[in-house]
PDB file of C-alpha atoms in Angstrom:
ATOM      1  CA  MET B   1       0.024   0.046  -0.067  1.00  0.00           C
ATOM      2  CA  LYS B   2       2.850   2.349   0.954  1.00  0.00           C
ATOM      3  CA  GLN B   3       4.511   1.690  -2.511  1.00  0.00           C
ATOM      4  CA  ASN B   4       1.321   2.552  -4.359  1.00  0.00           C
ATOM      5  CA  ALA B   5       1.159   5.777  -2.573  1.00  0.00           C
ATOM      6  CA  ILE B   6       4.676   6.742  -3.560  1.00  0.00           C
ATOM      7  CA  VAL B   7       3.936   5.885  -7.234  1.00  0.00           C
ATOM      8  CA  LEU B   8       0.708   7.951  -7.040  1.00  0.00           C
ATOM      9  CA  SER B   9       2.679  10.933  -5.699  1.00  0.00           C
ATOM     10  CA  ILE B  10       5.180  10.826  -8.354  1.00  0.00           C
ATOM     11  CA  ILE B  11       2.382  10.593 -11.216  1.00  0.00           C
ATOM     12  CA  LEU B  12       0.816  13.652  -9.628  1.00  0.00           C
ATOM     13  CA  LEU B  13       4.001  15.579  -9.441  1.00  0.00           C
ATOM     14  CA  PHE B  14       4.813  15.269 -13.173  1.00  0.00           C
ATOM     15  CA  SER B  15       1.189  15.730 -14.180  1.00  0.00           C
ATOM     16  CA  PHE B  16       0.526  18.701 -12.170  1.00  0.00           C
ATOM     17  CA  PRO B  17       3.900  20.508 -11.514  1.00  0.00           C
ATOM     18  CA  ALA B  18       2.139  23.368  -9.774  1.00  0.00           C
ATOM     19  CA  LEU B  19       1.324  20.949  -6.951  1.00  0.00           C
ATOM     20  CA  GLY B  20       4.983  20.296  -6.383  1.00  0.00           C
ATOM     21  CA  MET B  21       6.595  23.588  -7.139  1.00  0.00           C
ATOM     22  CA  SER B  22       5.622  27.144  -8.151  1.00  0.00           C
ATOM     23  CA  ALA B  23       6.078  27.955 -11.854  1.00  0.00           C
ATOM     24  CA  ALA B  24       8.798  30.243 -12.751  1.00  0.00           C
ATOM     25  CA  PRO B  25       7.546  33.836 -13.519  1.00  0.00           C
ATOM     26  CA  ALA B  26       7.369  34.740 -17.267  1.00  0.00           C
ATOM     27  CA  PRO B  27      10.148  37.117 -18.423  1.00  0.00           C
ATOM     28  CA  LYS B  28       9.088  40.704 -18.384  1.00  0.00           C
ATOM     29  CA  GLU B  29       8.716  42.153 -21.835  1.00  0.00           C
ATOM     30  CA  PRO B  30      10.657  45.487 -22.269  1.00  0.00           C
ATOM     31  CA  ALA B  31       8.569  48.534 -21.762  1.00  0.00           C
ATOM     32  CA  TYR B  32       7.798  50.699 -24.863  1.00  0.00           C
ATOM     33  CA  ALA B  33       7.639  54.418 -24.743  1.00  0.00           C
ATOM     34  CA  GLY B  34       5.197  54.747 -27.585  1.00  0.00           C
ATOM     35  CA  VAL B  35       4.953  56.632 -30.869  1.00  0.00           C
ATOM     36  CA  SER B  36       3.872  59.930 -29.337  1.00  0.00           C
ATOM     37  CA  VAL B  37       6.849  60.039 -27.011  1.00  0.00           C
ATOM     38  CA  CYS B  38       9.381  59.312 -29.997  1.00  0.00           C
ATOM     39  CA  GLN B  39       7.561  62.067 -32.079  1.00  0.00           C
ATOM     40  CA  GLU B  40       8.328  64.709 -29.402  1.00  0.00           C
ATOM     41  CA  CYS B  41      12.113  64.648 -29.775  1.00  0.00           C
ATOM     42  CA  HIS B  42      12.496  63.030 -33.206  1.00  0.00           C
ATOM     43  CA  LYS B  43      10.228  65.260 -35.389  1.00  0.00           C
ATOM     44  CA  GLU B  44      12.333  65.250 -38.409  1.00  0.00           C
ATOM     45  CA  GLN B  45      12.544  61.584 -38.606  1.00  0.00           C
ATOM     46  CA  THR B  46       8.784  61.216 -37.991  1.00  0.00           C
ATOM     47  CA  LEU B  47       7.938  63.684 -40.898  1.00  0.00           C
ATOM     48  CA  SER B  48      10.239  61.832 -43.357  1.00  0.00           C
ATOM     49  CA  MET B  49       9.056  58.415 -42.455  1.00  0.00           C
ATOM     50  CA  SER B  50       5.309  59.511 -42.627  1.00  0.00           C
ATOM     51  CA  ARG B  51       5.851  59.507 -46.487  1.00  0.00           C
ATOM     52  CA  THR B  52       7.080  55.909 -46.681  1.00  0.00           C
ATOM     53  CA  PRO B  53       5.410  52.504 -46.879  1.00  0.00           C
ATOM     54  CA  HIS B  54       7.018  51.607 -43.499  1.00  0.00           C
ATOM     55  CA  TRP B  55       4.903  54.200 -41.726  1.00  0.00           C
ATOM     56  CA  LYS B  56       1.696  52.515 -42.716  1.00  0.00           C
ATOM     57  CA  LYS B  57       3.091  49.119 -42.031  1.00  0.00           C
ATOM     58  CA  ALA B  58       4.728  49.661 -38.692  1.00  0.00           C
ATOM     59  CA  ILE B  59       2.755  52.522 -37.128  1.00  0.00           C
ATOM     60  CA  LYS B  60      -0.508  53.528 -38.816  1.00  0.00           C
ATOM     61  CA  ASP B  61      -2.415  50.338 -39.720  1.00  0.00           C
ATOM     62  CA  SER B  62      -0.177  47.622 -38.191  1.00  0.00           C
ATOM     63  CA  PRO B  63      -0.679  45.183 -35.264  1.00  0.00           C
ATOM     64  CA  LEU B  64       2.661  46.663 -34.108  1.00  0.00           C
ATOM     65  CA  SER B  65       1.193  50.142 -34.124  1.00  0.00           C
ATOM     66  CA  ASP B  66       1.384  50.264 -30.250  1.00  0.00           C
ATOM     67  CA  LYS B  67       5.127  49.923 -30.663  1.00  0.00           C
ATOM     68  CA  GLY B  68       5.528  52.113 -33.632  1.00  0.00           C
ATOM     69  CA  CYS B  69       9.016  53.222 -34.195  1.00  0.00           C
ATOM     70  CA  GLU B  70      10.187  50.742 -31.492  1.00  0.00           C
ATOM     71  CA  SER B  71       9.140  47.798 -33.733  1.00  0.00           C
ATOM     72  CA  CYS B  72      12.440  48.252 -35.480  1.00  0.00           C
ATOM     73  CA  HIS B  73      14.348  50.122 -32.889  1.00  0.00           C
ATOM     74  CA  GLY B  74      13.590  48.045 -29.930  1.00  0.00           C
ATOM     75  CA  SER B  75      12.372  49.308 -26.457  1.00  0.00           C
ATOM     76  CA  GLY B  76      12.939  53.149 -26.038  1.00  0.00           C
ATOM     77  CA  ALA B  77      11.652  53.249 -22.389  1.00  0.00           C
ATOM     78  CA  SER B  78      15.180  53.267 -20.837  1.00  0.00           C
ATOM     79  CA  HIS B  79      16.275  55.757 -23.700  1.00  0.00           C
ATOM     80  CA  VAL B  80      13.570  58.114 -22.561  1.00  0.00           C
ATOM     81  CA  ARG B  81      14.197  57.733 -18.830  1.00  0.00           C
ATOM     82  CA  GLU B  82      17.959  58.421 -19.383  1.00  0.00           C
ATOM     83  CA  GLY B  83      17.144  61.559 -21.446  1.00  0.00           C
ATOM     84  CA  GLY B  84      18.585  60.268 -24.638  1.00  0.00           C
ATOM     85  CA  GLY B  85      21.636  58.310 -25.686  1.00  0.00           C
ATOM     86  CA  THR B  86      22.130  54.611 -26.403  1.00  0.00           C
ATOM     87  CA  THR B  87      20.840  51.976 -24.177  1.00  0.00           C
ATOM     88  CA  LYS B  88      21.166  48.047 -24.223  1.00  0.00           C
ATOM     89  CA  ASP B  89      17.506  47.816 -25.441  1.00  0.00           C
ATOM     90  CA  LEU B  90      17.757  50.377 -28.232  1.00  0.00           C
ATOM     91  CA  ILE B  91      18.751  49.271 -31.813  1.00  0.00           C
ATOM     92  CA  THR B  92      20.390  52.484 -33.537  1.00  0.00           C
ATOM     93  CA  PHE B  93      21.463  50.760 -36.812  1.00  0.00           C
ATOM     94  CA  THR B  94      25.080  51.980 -36.381  1.00  0.00           C
ATOM     95  CA  LYS B  95      28.366  50.316 -35.692  1.00  0.00           C
ATOM     96  CA  LYS B  96      27.227  49.866 -32.110  1.00  0.00           C
ATOM     97  CA  GLU B  97      25.198  46.639 -33.114  1.00  0.00           C
ATOM     98  CA  LYS B  98      26.653  43.621 -35.113  1.00  0.00           C
ATOM     99  CA  ALA B  99      25.580  43.161 -38.666  1.00  0.00           C
ATOM    100  CA  GLN B 100      23.615  40.175 -37.867  1.00  0.00           C
ATOM    101  CA  GLN B 101      21.540  41.842 -35.262  1.00  0.00           C
ATOM    102  CA  LYS B 102      20.621  44.699 -37.688  1.00  0.00           C
ATOM    103  CA  THR B 103      19.767  42.306 -40.547  1.00  0.00           C
ATOM    104  CA  GLU B 104      17.587  40.198 -38.246  1.00  0.00           C
ATOM    105  CA  VAL B 105      15.311  43.287 -37.467  1.00  0.00           C
ATOM    106  CA  CYS B 106      14.652  43.807 -41.285  1.00  0.00           C
ATOM    107  CA  PHE B 107      14.125  40.073 -41.846  1.00  0.00           C
ATOM    108  CA  SER B 108      11.512  39.785 -39.132  1.00  0.00           C
ATOM    109  CA  CYS B 109       9.172  41.249 -41.791  1.00  0.00           C
ATOM    110  CA  HIS B 110      11.123  40.730 -45.014  1.00  0.00           C
ATOM    111  CA  GLN B 111      12.262  37.170 -44.504  1.00  0.00           C
ATOM    112  CA  ASN B 112       9.719  35.667 -46.859  1.00  0.00           C
ATOM    113  CA  SER B 113      10.409  38.146 -49.680  1.00  0.00           C
ATOM    114  CA  ARG B 114      11.739  36.620 -52.816  1.00  0.00           C
ATOM    115  CA  GLN B 115      14.076  39.381 -53.317  1.00  0.00           C
ATOM    116  CA  VAL B 116      16.192  38.285 -50.320  1.00  0.00           C
ATOM    117  CA  ALA B 117      15.877  34.445 -50.724  1.00  0.00           C
ATOM    118  CA  SER B 118      19.475  34.223 -51.696  1.00  0.00           C
ATOM    119  CA  PHE B 119      20.945  36.644 -49.208  1.00  0.00           C
ATOM    120  CA  ASP B 120      22.896  34.055 -47.304  1.00  0.00           C
ATOM    121  CA  LEU B 121      24.625  33.232 -50.568  1.00  0.00           C
ATOM    122  CA  GLY B 122      25.833  36.707 -51.430  1.00  0.00           C
ATOM    123  CA  VAL B 123      29.096  38.349 -51.027  1.00  0.00           C
ATOM    124  CA  HIS B 124      27.434  41.303 -49.176  1.00  0.00           C
ATOM    125  CA  LYS B 125      26.342  38.859 -46.323  1.00  0.00           C
ATOM    126  CA  ARG B 126      29.789  37.490 -45.974  1.00  0.00           C
ATOM    127  CA  ASN B 127      31.262  41.061 -45.754  1.00  0.00           C
ATOM    128  CA  ASP B 128      28.817  42.118 -43.016  1.00  0.00           C
ATOM    129  CA  VAL B 129      26.914  44.441 -45.232  1.00  0.00           C
ATOM    130  CA  THR B 130      23.457  44.812 -43.762  1.00  0.00           C
ATOM    131  CA  CYS B 131      20.188  46.300 -45.143  1.00  0.00           C
ATOM    132  CA  SER B 132      20.671  49.535 -43.382  1.00  0.00           C
ATOM    133  CA  ASP B 133      23.886  50.247 -45.189  1.00  0.00           C
ATOM    134  CA  CYS B 134      22.061  50.796 -48.483  1.00  0.00           C
ATOM    135  CA  HIS B 135      18.404  51.194 -47.225  1.00  0.00           C
ATOM    136  CA  THR B 136      16.721  53.561 -44.731  1.00  0.00           C
ATOM    137  CA  VAL B 137      13.004  53.441 -43.807  1.00  0.00           C
ATOM    138  CA  HIS B 138      13.044  57.178 -43.308  1.00  0.00           C
ATOM    139  CA  ASN B 139      13.489  57.716 -47.173  1.00  0.00           C
ATOM    140  CA  SER B 140      10.613  57.969 -49.623  1.00  0.00           C
ATOM    141  CA  ALA B 141      13.052  57.253 -52.559  1.00  0.00           C
ATOM    142  CA  VAL B 142      12.610  54.112 -54.692  1.00  0.00           C
ATOM    143  CA  HIS B 143      13.267  51.010 -52.624  1.00  0.00           C
ATOM    144  CA  ASN B 144      14.049  53.226 -49.662  1.00  0.00           C
ATOM    145  CA  LEU B 145      17.698  53.568 -51.074  1.00  0.00           C
ATOM    146  CA  LYS B 146      19.950  56.028 -49.247  1.00  0.00           C
ATOM    147  CA  THR B 147      21.010  57.491 -52.561  1.00  0.00           C
ATOM    148  CA  ASN B 148      20.663  56.781 -56.315  1.00  0.00           C
ATOM    149  CA  GLN B 149      22.654  54.357 -58.282  1.00  0.00           C
ATOM    150  CA  PRO B 150      25.590  54.176 -59.233  1.00  0.00           C
ATOM    151  CA  GLU B 151      26.688  56.531 -56.394  1.00  0.00           C
ATOM    152  CA  LEU B 152      25.300  54.233 -53.763  1.00  0.00           C
ATOM    153  CA  CYS B 153      27.255  51.102 -55.044  1.00  0.00           C
ATOM    154  CA  LEU B 154      30.335  53.177 -55.943  1.00  0.00           C
ATOM    155  CA  ALA B 155      30.765  54.302 -52.327  1.00  0.00           C
ATOM    156  CA  CYS B 156      32.124  50.821 -51.638  1.00  0.00           C
ATOM    157  CA  HIS B 157      33.088  49.506 -55.092  1.00  0.00           C
ATOM    158  CA  LYS B 158      35.606  52.377 -55.553  1.00  0.00           C
ATOM    159  CA  ASP B 159      37.557  50.487 -58.333  1.00  0.00           C
ATOM    160  CA  MET B 160      34.404  50.500 -60.555  1.00  0.00           C
ATOM    161  CA  ARG B 161      34.241  54.319 -60.531  1.00  0.00           C
ATOM    162  CA  ASN B 162      37.624  54.398 -62.698  1.00  0.00           C
ATOM    163  CA  GLN B 163      36.352  51.708 -64.990  1.00  0.00           C
ATOM    164  CA  ILE B 164      32.976  53.216 -65.931  1.00  0.00           C
ATOM    165  CA  LYS B 165      34.749  56.332 -66.965  1.00  0.00           C
ATOM    166  CA  LYS B 166      37.102  54.686 -69.412  1.00  0.00           C
ATOM    167  CA  GLN B 167      36.978  55.349 -73.140  1.00  0.00           C
ATOM    168  CA  SER B 168      34.740  52.343 -73.822  1.00  0.00           C
ATOM    169  CA  HIS B 169      32.148  51.498 -71.140  1.00  0.00           C
ATOM    170  CA  HIS B 170      28.735  50.398 -70.328  1.00  0.00           C
ATOM    171  CA  PRO B 171      26.504  53.493 -70.124  1.00  0.00           C
ATOM    172  CA  ILE B 172      26.231  53.396 -66.285  1.00  0.00           C
ATOM    173  CA  GLN B 173      27.255  57.090 -65.639  1.00  0.00           C
ATOM    174  CA  GLU B 174      24.827  58.204 -68.391  1.00  0.00           C
ATOM    175  CA  GLY B 175      21.887  56.406 -66.584  1.00  0.00           C
ATOM    176  CA  LYS B 176      21.001  53.998 -69.221  1.00  0.00           C
ATOM    177  CA  VAL B 177      22.274  50.921 -67.348  1.00  0.00           C
ATOM    178  CA  LYS B 178      22.163  50.514 -63.523  1.00  0.00           C
ATOM    179  CA  CYS B 179      24.212  48.165 -61.413  1.00  0.00           C
ATOM    180  CA  THR B 180      21.076  46.260 -60.456  1.00  0.00           C
ATOM    181  CA  ASP B 181      20.344  45.552 -63.929  1.00  0.00           C
ATOM    182  CA  CYS B 182      23.224  42.966 -63.988  1.00  0.00           C
ATOM    183  CA  HIS B 183      23.808  42.347 -60.248  1.00  0.00           C
ATOM    184  CA  SER B 184      21.427  41.246 -57.429  1.00  0.00           C
ATOM    185  CA  PRO B 185      22.746  43.055 -54.301  1.00  0.00           C
ATOM    186  CA  HIS B 186      20.640  40.645 -52.139  1.00  0.00           C
ATOM    187  CA  GLY B 187      22.574  37.482 -53.341  1.00  0.00           C
ATOM    188  CA  SER B 188      22.398  35.291 -56.367  1.00  0.00           C
ATOM    189  CA  MET B 189      23.269  31.656 -57.389  1.00  0.00           C
ATOM    190  CA  GLY B 190      25.467  33.058 -60.203  1.00  0.00           C
ATOM    191  CA  PRO B 191      29.068  34.171 -59.855  1.00  0.00           C
ATOM    192  CA  LYS B 192      29.684  37.939 -58.805  1.00  0.00           C
ATOM    193  CA  MET B 193      25.991  38.068 -57.787  1.00  0.00           C
ATOM    194  CA  VAL B 194      24.899  38.445 -61.319  1.00  0.00           C
ATOM    195  CA  LYS B 195      21.256  37.882 -62.396  1.00  0.00           C
ATOM    196  CA  ALA B 196      21.968  34.761 -64.413  1.00  0.00           C
ATOM    197  CA  GLU B 197      23.528  31.263 -64.085  1.00  0.00           C
ATOM    198  CA  SER B 198      26.563  32.415 -65.927  1.00  0.00           C
ATOM    199  CA  VAL B 199      28.429  35.500 -67.214  1.00  0.00           C
ATOM    200  CA  GLN B 200      27.499  34.694 -70.793  1.00  0.00           C
ATOM    201  CA  ASP B 201      23.893  34.147 -70.071  1.00  0.00           C
ATOM    202  CA  LEU B 202      23.706  37.496 -68.449  1.00  0.00           C
ATOM    203  CA  CYS B 203      25.337  39.184 -71.536  1.00  0.00           C
ATOM    204  CA  TYR B 204      23.055  37.485 -73.952  1.00  0.00           C
ATOM    205  CA  LYS B 205      20.061  39.226 -72.342  1.00  0.00           C
ATOM    206  CA  CYS B 206      21.115  42.408 -74.164  1.00  0.00           C
ATOM    207  CA  HIS B 207      23.517  40.991 -76.832  1.00  0.00           C
ATOM    208  CA  THR B 208      21.330  38.483 -78.303  1.00  0.00           C
ATOM    209  CA  GLU B 209      22.911  38.526 -81.643  1.00  0.00           C
ATOM    210  CA  LYS B 210      25.919  36.943 -80.130  1.00  0.00           C
ATOM    211  CA  ARG B 211      24.103  34.012 -78.622  1.00  0.00           C
ATOM    212  CA  GLY B 212      24.055  31.538 -81.600  1.00  0.00           C
ATOM    213  CA  PRO B 213      24.067  28.634 -81.991  1.00  0.00           C
ATOM    214  CA  TYR B 214      26.598  28.655 -84.619  1.00  0.00           C
ATOM    215  CA  ALA B 215      28.039  25.862 -86.859  1.00  0.00           C
ATOM    216  CA  PHE B 216      31.517  27.228 -85.936  1.00  0.00           C
ATOM    217  CA  GLU B 217      31.726  28.472 -82.445  1.00  0.00           C
ATOM    218  CA  HIS B 218      34.689  30.572 -80.961  1.00  0.00           C
ATOM    219  CA  PRO B 219      35.553  28.721 -77.756  1.00  0.00           C
ATOM    220  CA  PRO B 220      36.133  31.715 -75.426  1.00  0.00           C
ATOM    221  CA  VAL B 221      32.787  33.095 -76.515  1.00  0.00           C
ATOM    222  CA  VAL B 222      31.106  29.936 -75.258  1.00  0.00           C
ATOM    223  CA  GLU B 223      33.027  29.816 -72.150  1.00  0.00           C
ATOM    224  CA  ASN B 224      32.930  33.339 -70.796  1.00  0.00           C
ATOM    225  CA  CYS B 225      32.570  36.735 -72.440  1.00  0.00           C
ATOM    226  CA  ALA B 226      34.945  38.243 -69.780  1.00  0.00           C
ATOM    227  CA  ILE B 227      37.942  36.276 -71.360  1.00  0.00           C
ATOM    228  CA  CYS B 228      38.092  38.937 -73.929  1.00  0.00           C
ATOM    229  CA  HIS B 229      35.943  41.780 -72.580  1.00  0.00           C
ATOM    230  CA  GLU B 230      36.405  44.102 -69.436  1.00  0.00           C
ATOM    231  CA  THR B 231      32.810  44.202 -67.889  1.00  0.00           C
ATOM    232  CA  HIS B 232      32.540  47.669 -66.764  1.00  0.00           C
ATOM    233  CA  GLY B 233      34.968  49.657 -68.953  1.00  0.00           C
ATOM    234  CA  SER B 234      38.161  49.614 -71.034  1.00  0.00           C
ATOM    235  CA  ASN B 235      40.459  51.954 -72.837  1.00  0.00           C
ATOM    236  CA  HIS B 236      40.149  49.688 -75.993  1.00  0.00           C
ATOM    237  CA  THR B 237      37.216  49.540 -78.448  1.00  0.00           C
ATOM    238  CA  GLY B 238      34.245  47.254 -77.606  1.00  0.00           C
ATOM    239  CA  LEU B 239      35.435  46.868 -73.884  1.00  0.00           C
ATOM    240  CA  LEU B 240      38.262  44.536 -75.019  1.00  0.00           C
ATOM    241  CA  LYS B 241      41.003  43.712 -72.583  1.00  0.00           C
ATOM    242  CA  SER B 242      43.756  44.776 -75.059  1.00  0.00           C
ATOM    243  CA  LYS B 243      43.745  45.806 -78.568  1.00  0.00           C
ATOM    244  CA  SER B 244      43.791  43.444 -81.643  1.00  0.00           C
ATOM    245  CA  PRO B 245      46.089  41.758 -82.702  1.00  0.00           C
ATOM    246  CA  LEU B 246      47.695  41.462 -79.192  1.00  0.00           C
ATOM    247  CA  LEU B 247      44.348  40.117 -77.670  1.00  0.00           C
ATOM    248  CA  CYS B 248      44.071  37.436 -80.239  1.00  0.00           C
ATOM    249  CA  GLN B 249      47.662  36.316 -79.972  1.00  0.00           C
ATOM    250  CA  GLY B 250      47.149  35.532 -76.289  1.00  0.00           C
ATOM    251  CA  CYS B 251      45.514  32.341 -77.473  1.00  0.00           C
ATOM    252  CA  HIS B 252      46.522  31.955 -81.158  1.00  0.00           C
ATOM    253  CA  ASP B 253      50.235  31.249 -80.656  1.00  0.00           C
ATOM    254  CA  SER B 254      50.791  28.303 -83.058  1.00  0.00           C
ATOM    255  CA  GLY B 255      50.634  27.828 -86.744  1.00  0.00           C
ATOM    256  CA  SER B 256      50.771  30.438 -89.753  1.00  0.00           C
ATOM    257  CA  HIS B 257      50.681  34.229 -89.074  1.00  0.00           C
ATOM    258  CA  PRO B 258      49.215  34.231 -85.764  1.00  0.00           C
ATOM    259  CA  THR B 259      52.444  33.387 -84.187  1.00  0.00           C
ATOM    260  CA  ARG B 260      54.026  36.530 -85.272  1.00  0.00           C
ATOM    261  CA  ALA B 261      54.255  39.096 -82.468  1.00  0.00           C
ATOM    262  CA  TYR B 262      53.262  42.328 -84.459  1.00  0.00           C
ATOM    263  CA  THR B 263      54.934  45.423 -82.929  1.00  0.00           C
ATOM    264  CA  TYR B 264      54.699  49.038 -84.100  1.00  0.00           C
ATOM    265  CA  GLN B 265      57.466  48.394 -86.487  1.00  0.00           C
ATOM    266  CA  HIS B 266      55.396  45.893 -88.446  1.00  0.00           C
ATOM    267  CA  GLY B 267      52.656  48.395 -88.351  1.00  0.00           C
ATOM    268  CA  PHE B 268      54.441  51.409 -89.730  1.00  0.00           C
ATOM    269  CA  ILE B 269      57.795  50.346 -91.256  1.00  0.00           C
ATOM    270  CA  GLY B 270      58.394  48.025 -94.226  1.00  0.00           C
ATOM    271  CA  ASP B 271      56.427  47.086 -97.146  1.00  0.00           C
ATOM    272  CA  ALA B 272      53.191  48.926 -97.013  1.00  0.00           C
ATOM    273  CA  THR B 273      51.385  46.433 -99.272  1.00  0.00           C
ATOM    274  CA  ALA B 274      52.369  43.461 -97.021  1.00  0.00           C
ATOM    275  CA  ASN B 275      51.969  45.124 -93.586  1.00  0.00           C
ATOM    276  CA  LYS B 276      49.156  47.716 -93.981  1.00  0.00           C
ATOM    277  CA  ASN B 277      46.476  45.717 -92.517  1.00  0.00           C
ATOM    278  CA  LYS B 278      48.251  44.372 -89.327  1.00  0.00           C
ATOM    279  CA  PHE B 279      47.266  47.491 -87.144  1.00  0.00           C
ATOM    280  CA  TYR B 280      44.867  49.224 -89.411  1.00  0.00           C
ATOM    281  CA  ALA B 281      41.366  49.630 -87.967  1.00  0.00           C
ATOM    282  CA  ARG B 282      40.660  46.406 -85.969  1.00  0.00           C
ATOM    283  CA  GLY B 283      43.485  44.223 -86.945  1.00  0.00           C
ATOM    284  CA  CYS B 284      42.555  40.605 -87.033  1.00  0.00           C
ATOM    285  CA  LEU B 285      38.981  41.576 -87.404  1.00  0.00           C
ATOM    286  CA  ASN B 286      39.605  43.080 -90.793  1.00  0.00           C
ATOM    287  CA  CYS B 287      39.465  39.516 -92.157  1.00  0.00           C
ATOM    288  CA  HIS B 288      37.906  37.466 -89.207  1.00  0.00           C
ATOM    289  CA  GLY B 289      34.872  39.585 -88.705  1.00  0.00           C
ATOM    290  CA  ASN B 290      32.532  37.050 -87.464  1.00  0.00           C
ATOM    291  CA  ILE B 291      34.685  36.438 -84.388  1.00  0.00           C
ATOM    292  CA  HIS B 292      31.774  35.438 -82.002  1.00  0.00           C
ATOM    293  CA  GLY B 293      30.662  32.603 -84.348  1.00  0.00           C
ATOM    294  CA  SER B 294      29.985  31.741 -87.903  1.00  0.00           C
ATOM    295  CA  ASN B 295      27.734  29.424 -89.996  1.00  0.00           C
ATOM    296  CA  ARG B 296      29.898  29.684 -92.868  1.00  0.00           C
ATOM    297  CA  SER B 297      33.623  29.641 -92.147  1.00  0.00           C
ATOM    298  CA  ALA B 298      35.741  27.766 -89.479  1.00  0.00           C
ATOM    299  CA  GLY B 299      38.209  30.780 -89.708  1.00  0.00           C
ATOM    300  CA  PHE B 300      35.277  33.257 -88.798  1.00  0.00           C
ATOM    301  CA  GLU B 301      35.793  35.176 -92.046  1.00  0.00           C
ATOM    302  CA  ARG B 302      33.371  37.787 -93.031  1.00  0.00           C
TER     303      ARG B 302
END
């Protein structure tokens, strides 16, 4: 009988913990100051944000409307009590917080957005670039960008600023092409975060006449356009990495005339009849005009 009583006591203890011990108190949720309190000091930020979609989502018609600004910035009660300044509960979206912490705030709403589905695969994530480095919810510009392209991207990618100003370049600074026309800043399955599975597939979106298929294909064209072309800008015609015939001779180093390293002497000295076409106009392309591929000639002649 005594043994049965002990078993019954154990069953009751696990079935009804409150009979055996008092439940631990639930953790206290940080106190929120409220939108009206934030607006008293941050009038300029309130005015600018009132023109953005985030105002409606986070403050006006949202279940989070009781938190308002604090739905992104965290609890501001201690911030108010101390008369301003940073506190442990406040998220300022500055260097005070780690990149992951700032990104998680944005992803609490945007995690299911298809635009950021590949964010973890991107170079920006690996280099601790956060949403707030490019976007601000207090801006009514397109996509809430802090500034327009390409200036936004060039602030970090300074080497590209020189390239897009070279003699031959994609019309980026003219505003006809944007960085995001080719790259996905939120990550991509392709190299360099391009919006395609490969570089050549990306190029074919605009340069469809180069796609083929051809009966005679030029191997570097099929492999990667960037073997011959600089992507953002070059001092040679057609964004080429070097002028013809020097570019061509980087691969064509055996058999017949391609082996000859043409210098300025061959271009301007000697028999004009024999040498006049070596550097004239586009060099090798004077004869091999269908250099991206041909349905008529294995030598890509015109």
